[in-house]
Short mmCIF file of N, CA and C in Angstrom, two decimals:
data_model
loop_
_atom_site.label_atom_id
_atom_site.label_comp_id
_atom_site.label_asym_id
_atom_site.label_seq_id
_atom_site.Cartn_x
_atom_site.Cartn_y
_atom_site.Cartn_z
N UNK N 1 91.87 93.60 119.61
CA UNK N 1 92.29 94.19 118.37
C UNK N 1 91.85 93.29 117.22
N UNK N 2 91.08 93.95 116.23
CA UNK N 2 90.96 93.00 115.33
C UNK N 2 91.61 93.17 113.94
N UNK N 3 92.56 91.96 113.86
CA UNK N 3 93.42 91.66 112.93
C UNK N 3 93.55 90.89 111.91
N UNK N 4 94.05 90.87 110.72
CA UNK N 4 94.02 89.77 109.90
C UNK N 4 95.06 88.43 110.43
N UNK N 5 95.09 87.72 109.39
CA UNK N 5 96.13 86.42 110.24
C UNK N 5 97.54 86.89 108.99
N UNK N 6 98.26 86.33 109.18
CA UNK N 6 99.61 86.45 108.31
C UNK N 6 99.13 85.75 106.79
N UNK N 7 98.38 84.79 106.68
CA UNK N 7 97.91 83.93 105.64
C UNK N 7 97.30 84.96 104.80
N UNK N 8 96.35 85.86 105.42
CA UNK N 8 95.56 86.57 104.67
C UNK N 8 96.46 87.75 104.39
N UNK N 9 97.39 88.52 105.04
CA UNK N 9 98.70 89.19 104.53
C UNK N 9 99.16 88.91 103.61
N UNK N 10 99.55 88.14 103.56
CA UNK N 10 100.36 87.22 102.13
C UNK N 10 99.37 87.03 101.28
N UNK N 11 98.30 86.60 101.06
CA UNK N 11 97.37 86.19 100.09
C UNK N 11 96.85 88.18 99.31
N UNK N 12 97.27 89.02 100.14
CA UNK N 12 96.77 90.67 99.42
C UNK N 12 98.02 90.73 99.11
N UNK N 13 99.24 90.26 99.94
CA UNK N 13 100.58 90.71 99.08
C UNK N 13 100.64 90.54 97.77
N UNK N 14 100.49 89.00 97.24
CA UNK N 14 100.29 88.56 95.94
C UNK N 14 99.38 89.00 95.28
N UNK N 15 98.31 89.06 95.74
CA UNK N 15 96.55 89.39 94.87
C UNK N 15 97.33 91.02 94.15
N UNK N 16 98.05 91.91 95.39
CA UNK N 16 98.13 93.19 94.87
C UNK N 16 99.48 93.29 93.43
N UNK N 17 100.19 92.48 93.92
CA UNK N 17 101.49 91.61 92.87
C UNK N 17 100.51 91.71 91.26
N UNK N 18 99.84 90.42 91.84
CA UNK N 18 99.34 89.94 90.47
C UNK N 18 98.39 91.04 89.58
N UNK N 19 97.66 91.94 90.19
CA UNK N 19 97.13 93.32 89.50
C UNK N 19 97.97 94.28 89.01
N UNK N 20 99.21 94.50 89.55
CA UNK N 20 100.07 95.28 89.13
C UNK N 20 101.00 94.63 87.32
N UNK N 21 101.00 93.29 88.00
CA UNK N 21 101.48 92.57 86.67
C UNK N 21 100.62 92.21 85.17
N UNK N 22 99.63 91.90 85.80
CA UNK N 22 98.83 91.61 84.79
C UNK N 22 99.01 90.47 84.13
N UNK N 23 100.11 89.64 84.89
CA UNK N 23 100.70 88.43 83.41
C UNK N 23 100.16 86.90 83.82
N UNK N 24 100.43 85.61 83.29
CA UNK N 24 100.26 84.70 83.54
C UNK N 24 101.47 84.12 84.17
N UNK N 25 101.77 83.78 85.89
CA UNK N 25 103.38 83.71 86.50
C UNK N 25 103.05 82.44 86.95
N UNK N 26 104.18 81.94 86.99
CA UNK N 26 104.29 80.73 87.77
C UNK N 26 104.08 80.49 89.15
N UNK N 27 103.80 79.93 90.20
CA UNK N 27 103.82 79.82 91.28
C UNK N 27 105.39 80.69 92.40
N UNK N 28 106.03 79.72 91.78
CA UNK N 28 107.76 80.15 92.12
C UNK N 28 108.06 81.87 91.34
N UNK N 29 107.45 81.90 90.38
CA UNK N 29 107.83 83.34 89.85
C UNK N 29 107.14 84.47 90.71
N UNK N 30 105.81 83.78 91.46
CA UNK N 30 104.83 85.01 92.25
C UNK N 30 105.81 84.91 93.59
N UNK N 31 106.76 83.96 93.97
CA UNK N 31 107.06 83.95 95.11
C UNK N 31 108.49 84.93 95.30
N UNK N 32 108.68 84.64 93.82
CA UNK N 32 110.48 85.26 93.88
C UNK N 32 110.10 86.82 93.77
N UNK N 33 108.92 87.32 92.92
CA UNK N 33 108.42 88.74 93.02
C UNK N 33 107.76 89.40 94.18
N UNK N 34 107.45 88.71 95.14
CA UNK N 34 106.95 88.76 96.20
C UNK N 34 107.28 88.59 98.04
N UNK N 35 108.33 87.72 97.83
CA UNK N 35 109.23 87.69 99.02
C UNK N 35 108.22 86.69 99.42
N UNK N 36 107.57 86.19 99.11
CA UNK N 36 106.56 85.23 100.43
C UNK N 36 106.90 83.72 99.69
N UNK N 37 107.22 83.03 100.82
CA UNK N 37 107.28 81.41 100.62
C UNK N 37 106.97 81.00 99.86
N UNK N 38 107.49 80.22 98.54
CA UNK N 38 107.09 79.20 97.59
C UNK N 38 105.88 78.23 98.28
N UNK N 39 105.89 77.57 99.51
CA UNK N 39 105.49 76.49 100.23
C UNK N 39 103.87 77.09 100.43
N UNK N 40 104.36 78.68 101.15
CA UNK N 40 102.29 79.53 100.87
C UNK N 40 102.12 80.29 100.16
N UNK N 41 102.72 80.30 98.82
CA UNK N 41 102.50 80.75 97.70
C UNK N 41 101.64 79.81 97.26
N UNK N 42 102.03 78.31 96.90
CA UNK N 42 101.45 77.26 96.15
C UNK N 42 100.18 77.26 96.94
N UNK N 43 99.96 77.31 98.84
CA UNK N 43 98.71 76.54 99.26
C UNK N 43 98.02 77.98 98.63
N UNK N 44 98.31 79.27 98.83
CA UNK N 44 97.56 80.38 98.84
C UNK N 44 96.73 80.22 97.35
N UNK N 45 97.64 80.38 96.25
CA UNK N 45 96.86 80.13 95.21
C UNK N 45 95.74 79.22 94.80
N UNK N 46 96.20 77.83 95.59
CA UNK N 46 94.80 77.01 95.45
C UNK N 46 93.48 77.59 96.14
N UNK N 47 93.74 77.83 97.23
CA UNK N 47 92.88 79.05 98.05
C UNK N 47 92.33 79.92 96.97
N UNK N 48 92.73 80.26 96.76
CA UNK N 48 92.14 81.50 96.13
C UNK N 48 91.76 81.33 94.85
N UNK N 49 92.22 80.08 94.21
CA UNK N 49 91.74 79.39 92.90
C UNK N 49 90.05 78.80 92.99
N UNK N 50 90.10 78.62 94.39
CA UNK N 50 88.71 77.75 94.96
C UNK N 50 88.05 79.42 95.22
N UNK N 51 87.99 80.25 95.45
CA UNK N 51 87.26 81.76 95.42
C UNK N 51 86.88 81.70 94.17
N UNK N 52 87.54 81.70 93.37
CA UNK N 52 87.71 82.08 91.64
C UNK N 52 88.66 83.59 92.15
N UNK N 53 89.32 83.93 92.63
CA UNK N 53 90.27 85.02 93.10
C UNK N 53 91.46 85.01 91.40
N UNK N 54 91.76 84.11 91.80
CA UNK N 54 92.78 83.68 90.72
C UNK N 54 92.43 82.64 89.82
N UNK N 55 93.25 82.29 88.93
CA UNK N 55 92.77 81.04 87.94
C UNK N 55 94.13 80.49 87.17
N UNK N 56 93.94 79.02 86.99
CA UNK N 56 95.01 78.69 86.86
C UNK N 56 95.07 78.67 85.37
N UNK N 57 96.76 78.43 84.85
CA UNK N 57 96.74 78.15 83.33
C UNK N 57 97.31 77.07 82.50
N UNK N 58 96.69 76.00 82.10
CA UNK N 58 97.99 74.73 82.05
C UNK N 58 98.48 74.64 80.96
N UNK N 59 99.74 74.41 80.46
CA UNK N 59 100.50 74.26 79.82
C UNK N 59 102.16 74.62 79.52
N UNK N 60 102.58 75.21 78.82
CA UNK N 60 104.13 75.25 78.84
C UNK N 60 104.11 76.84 79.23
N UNK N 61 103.51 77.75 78.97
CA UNK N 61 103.10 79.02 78.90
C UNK N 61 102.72 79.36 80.34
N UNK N 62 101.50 78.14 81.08
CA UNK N 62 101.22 78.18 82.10
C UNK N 62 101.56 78.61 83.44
N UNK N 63 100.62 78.84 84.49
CA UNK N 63 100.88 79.64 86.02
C UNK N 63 99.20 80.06 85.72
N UNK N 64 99.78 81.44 87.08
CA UNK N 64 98.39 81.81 87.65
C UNK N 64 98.17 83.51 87.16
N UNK N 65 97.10 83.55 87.25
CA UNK N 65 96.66 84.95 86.70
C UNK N 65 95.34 85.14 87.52
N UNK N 66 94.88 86.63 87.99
CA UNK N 66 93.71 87.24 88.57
C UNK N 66 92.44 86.18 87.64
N UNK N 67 91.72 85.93 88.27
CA UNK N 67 90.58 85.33 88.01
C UNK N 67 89.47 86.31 87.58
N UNK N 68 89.67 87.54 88.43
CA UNK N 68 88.30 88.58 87.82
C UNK N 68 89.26 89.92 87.99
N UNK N 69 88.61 90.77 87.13
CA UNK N 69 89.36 91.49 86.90
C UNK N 69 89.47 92.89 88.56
N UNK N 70 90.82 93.82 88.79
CA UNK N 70 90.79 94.37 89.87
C UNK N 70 89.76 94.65 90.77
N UNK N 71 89.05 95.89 89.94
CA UNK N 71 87.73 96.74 90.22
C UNK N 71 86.96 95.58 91.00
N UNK N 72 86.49 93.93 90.68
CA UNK N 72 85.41 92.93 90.67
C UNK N 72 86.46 92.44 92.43
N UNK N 73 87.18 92.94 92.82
CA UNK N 73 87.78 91.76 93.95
C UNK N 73 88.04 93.38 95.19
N UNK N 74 87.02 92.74 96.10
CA UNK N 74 87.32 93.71 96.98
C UNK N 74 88.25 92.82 98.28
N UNK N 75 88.50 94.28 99.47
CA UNK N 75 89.33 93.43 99.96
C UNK N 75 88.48 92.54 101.74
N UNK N 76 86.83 92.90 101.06
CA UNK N 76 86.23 91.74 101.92
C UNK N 76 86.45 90.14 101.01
N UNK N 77 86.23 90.31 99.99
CA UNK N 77 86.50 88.88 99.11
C UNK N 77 88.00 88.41 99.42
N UNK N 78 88.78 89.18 99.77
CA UNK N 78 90.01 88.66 99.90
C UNK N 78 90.33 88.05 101.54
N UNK N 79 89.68 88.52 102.08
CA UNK N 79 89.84 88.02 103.25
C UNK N 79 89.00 86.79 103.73
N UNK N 80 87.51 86.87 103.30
CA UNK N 80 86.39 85.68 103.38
C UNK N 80 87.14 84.46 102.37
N UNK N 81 87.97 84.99 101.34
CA UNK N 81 88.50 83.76 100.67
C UNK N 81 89.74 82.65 101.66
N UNK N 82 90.71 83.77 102.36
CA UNK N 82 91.60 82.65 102.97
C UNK N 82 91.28 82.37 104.63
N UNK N 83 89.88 83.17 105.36
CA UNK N 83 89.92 83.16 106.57
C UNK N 83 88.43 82.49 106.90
N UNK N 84 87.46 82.96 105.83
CA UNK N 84 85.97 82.16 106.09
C UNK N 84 85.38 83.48 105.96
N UNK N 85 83.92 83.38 106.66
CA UNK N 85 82.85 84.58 106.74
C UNK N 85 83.69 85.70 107.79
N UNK N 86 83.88 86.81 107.71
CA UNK N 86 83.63 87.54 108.36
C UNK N 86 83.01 88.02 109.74
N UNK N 87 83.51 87.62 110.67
CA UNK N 87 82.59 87.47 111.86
C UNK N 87 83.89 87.89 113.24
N UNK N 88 83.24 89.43 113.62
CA UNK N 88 83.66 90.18 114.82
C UNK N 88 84.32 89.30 116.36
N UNK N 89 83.16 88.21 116.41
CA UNK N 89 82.50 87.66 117.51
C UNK N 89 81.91 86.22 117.30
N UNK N 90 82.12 85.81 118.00
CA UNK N 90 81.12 84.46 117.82
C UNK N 90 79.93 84.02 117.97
N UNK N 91 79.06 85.54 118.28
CA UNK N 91 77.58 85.17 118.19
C UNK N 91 77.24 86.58 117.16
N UNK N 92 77.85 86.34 116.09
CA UNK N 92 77.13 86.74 114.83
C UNK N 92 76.69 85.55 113.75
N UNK N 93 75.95 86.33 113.40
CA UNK N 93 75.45 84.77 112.03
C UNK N 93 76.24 83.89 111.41
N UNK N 94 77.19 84.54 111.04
CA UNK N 94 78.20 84.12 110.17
C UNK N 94 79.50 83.37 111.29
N UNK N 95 79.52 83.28 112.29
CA UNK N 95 80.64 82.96 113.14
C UNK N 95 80.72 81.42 112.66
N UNK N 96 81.59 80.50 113.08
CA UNK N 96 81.51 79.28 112.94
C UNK N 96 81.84 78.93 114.33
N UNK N 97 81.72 79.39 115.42
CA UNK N 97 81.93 79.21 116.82
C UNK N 97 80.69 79.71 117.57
N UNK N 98 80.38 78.89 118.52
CA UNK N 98 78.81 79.22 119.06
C UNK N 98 79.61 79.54 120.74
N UNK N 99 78.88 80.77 121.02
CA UNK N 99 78.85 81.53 122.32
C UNK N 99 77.99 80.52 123.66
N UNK N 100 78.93 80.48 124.54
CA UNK N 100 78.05 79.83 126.10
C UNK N 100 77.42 80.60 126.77
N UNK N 101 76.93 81.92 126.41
CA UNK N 101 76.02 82.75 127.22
C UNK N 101 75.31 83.61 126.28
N UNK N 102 75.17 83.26 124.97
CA UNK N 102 73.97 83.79 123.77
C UNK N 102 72.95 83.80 124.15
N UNK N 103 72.22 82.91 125.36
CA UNK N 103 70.74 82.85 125.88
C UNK N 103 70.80 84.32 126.11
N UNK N 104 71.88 84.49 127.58
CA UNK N 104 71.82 85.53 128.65
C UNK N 104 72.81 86.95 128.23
N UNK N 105 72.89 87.01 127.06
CA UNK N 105 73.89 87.87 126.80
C UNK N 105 72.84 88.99 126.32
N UNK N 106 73.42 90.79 127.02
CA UNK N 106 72.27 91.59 126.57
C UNK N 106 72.65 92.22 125.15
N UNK N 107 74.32 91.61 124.94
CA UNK N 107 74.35 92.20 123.27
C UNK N 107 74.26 91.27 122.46
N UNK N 108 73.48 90.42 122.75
CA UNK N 108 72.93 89.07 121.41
C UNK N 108 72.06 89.88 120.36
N UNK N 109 72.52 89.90 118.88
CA UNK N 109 72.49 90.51 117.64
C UNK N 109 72.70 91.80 117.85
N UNK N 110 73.20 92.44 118.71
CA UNK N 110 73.74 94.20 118.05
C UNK N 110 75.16 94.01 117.74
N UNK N 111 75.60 92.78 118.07
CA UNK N 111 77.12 92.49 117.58
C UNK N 111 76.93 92.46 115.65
N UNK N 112 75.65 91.75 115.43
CA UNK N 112 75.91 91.57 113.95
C UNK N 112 75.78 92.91 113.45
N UNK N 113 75.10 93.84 113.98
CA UNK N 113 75.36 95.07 113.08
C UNK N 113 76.41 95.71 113.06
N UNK N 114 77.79 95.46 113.81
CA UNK N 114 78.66 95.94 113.95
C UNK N 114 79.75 95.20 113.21
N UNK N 115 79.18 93.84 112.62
CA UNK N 115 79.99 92.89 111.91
C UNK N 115 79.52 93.16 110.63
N UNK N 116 78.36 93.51 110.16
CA UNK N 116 78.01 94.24 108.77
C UNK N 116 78.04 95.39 108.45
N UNK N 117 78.90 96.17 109.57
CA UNK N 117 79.39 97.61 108.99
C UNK N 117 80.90 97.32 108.95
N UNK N 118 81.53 96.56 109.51
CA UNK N 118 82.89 96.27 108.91
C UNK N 118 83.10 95.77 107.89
N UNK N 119 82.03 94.18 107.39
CA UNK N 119 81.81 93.97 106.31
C UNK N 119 81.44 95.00 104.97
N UNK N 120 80.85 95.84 105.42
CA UNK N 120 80.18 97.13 104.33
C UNK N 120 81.85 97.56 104.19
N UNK N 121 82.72 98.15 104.70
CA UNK N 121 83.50 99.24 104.73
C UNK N 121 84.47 98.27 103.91
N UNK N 122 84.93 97.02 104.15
CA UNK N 122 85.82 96.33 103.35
C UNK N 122 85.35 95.58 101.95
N UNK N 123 83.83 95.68 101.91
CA UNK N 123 83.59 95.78 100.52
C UNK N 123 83.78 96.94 99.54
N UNK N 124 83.64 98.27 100.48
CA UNK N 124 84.21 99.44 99.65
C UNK N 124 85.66 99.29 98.73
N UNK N 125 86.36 98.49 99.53
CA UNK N 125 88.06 99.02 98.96
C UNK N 125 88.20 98.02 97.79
N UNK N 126 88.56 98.14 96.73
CA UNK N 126 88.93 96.82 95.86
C UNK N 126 90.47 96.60 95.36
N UNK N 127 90.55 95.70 95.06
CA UNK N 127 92.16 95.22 94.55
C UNK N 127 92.45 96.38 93.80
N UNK N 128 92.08 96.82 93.10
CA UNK N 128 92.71 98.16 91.70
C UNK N 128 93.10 98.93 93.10
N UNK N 129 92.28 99.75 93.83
CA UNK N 129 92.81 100.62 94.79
C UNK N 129 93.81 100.31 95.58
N UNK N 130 93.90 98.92 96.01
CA UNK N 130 95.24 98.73 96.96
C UNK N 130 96.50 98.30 95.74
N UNK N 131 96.17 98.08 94.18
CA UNK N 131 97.54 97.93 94.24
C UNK N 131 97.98 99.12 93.21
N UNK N 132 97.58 100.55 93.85
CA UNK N 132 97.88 101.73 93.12
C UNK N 132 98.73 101.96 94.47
N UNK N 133 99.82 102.95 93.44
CA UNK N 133 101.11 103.06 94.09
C UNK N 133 101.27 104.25 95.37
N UNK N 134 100.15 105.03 95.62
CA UNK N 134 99.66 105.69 96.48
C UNK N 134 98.27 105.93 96.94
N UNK N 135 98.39 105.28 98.35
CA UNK N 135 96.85 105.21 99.07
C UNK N 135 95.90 106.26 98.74
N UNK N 136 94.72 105.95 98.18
CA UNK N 136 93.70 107.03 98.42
C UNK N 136 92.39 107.05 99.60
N UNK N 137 92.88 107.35 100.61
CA UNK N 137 92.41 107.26 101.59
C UNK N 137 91.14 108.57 101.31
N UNK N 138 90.04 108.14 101.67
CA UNK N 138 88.55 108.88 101.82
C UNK N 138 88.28 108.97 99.69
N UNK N 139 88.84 108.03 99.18
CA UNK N 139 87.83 107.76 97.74
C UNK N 139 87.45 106.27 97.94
N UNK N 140 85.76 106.73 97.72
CA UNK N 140 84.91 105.23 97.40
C UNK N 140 85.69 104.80 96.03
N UNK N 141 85.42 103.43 96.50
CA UNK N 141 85.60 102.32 95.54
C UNK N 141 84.70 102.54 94.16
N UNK N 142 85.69 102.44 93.10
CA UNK N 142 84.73 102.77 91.31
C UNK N 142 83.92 101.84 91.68
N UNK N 143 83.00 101.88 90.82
CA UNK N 143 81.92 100.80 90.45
C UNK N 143 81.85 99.92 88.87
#
């Protein structure tokens, strides 16, 4: 089954939070609006500060706010931001784990085309669409 991890759960919980709000929140304020841990609230945002996902704001006023605007953050960027490249399998390009039978294996590279049509399909969806208040399941992503 291929699944996200809980890290990357929490990191669309907030991402979808922070589109709906629009504001500049504190760390502790995204956590108390959000139900998710102060403790991976704080690591998540640096995460995602290092994407440019989010961006920070310093001063008395200060916290975190979307870095690019909805439409610009799909929910492959959201996942390559807290999990790495995208990769089905471990003998696709992008894996960071190398396969012990890639010599002798007869599906060496038809795995990557099956890892760049998942990649394709989760670049379709973007943050604006997941944090509207009812799914639109079978509309492409605006441009």
């Amino acid at each position: 089954m291929f699944r996200i991890n809980r890290m990357t759960d929490y990191a669309v919980v907030m991402l979808v939070d922070m589109a709906r709000k629009r504001q500049v929140r504190s760390a502790q304020q995204i956590a108390a609006d959000t139900g998710v841990p102060l403790p991976t609230v704080a690591k998540l945002l640096k995460t995602l500060a290092r994407d440019g996902l989010v961006s920070s704001v310093r001063g008395a006023g200060g916290g975190y706010a979307l870095g690019r605007e909805p439409l610009e953050i799909t929910v492959a960027d959201m996942i390559q931001a807290v999990e790495g490249p995208i990769a089905l399998t471990s003998c696709v390009d992008e894996a960071d784990d190398e396969c012990g039978i890639e010599a002798l294996c007869p599906m060496h590279g038809h795995w990557s085309q099956v890892n760049a049509a998942v990649r394709a399909a989760l670049s379709t969806v973007s943050l604006a669409q997941m944090a509207q208040d009812q799914p639109m399941f079978g509309v492409p992503a605006a441009e």
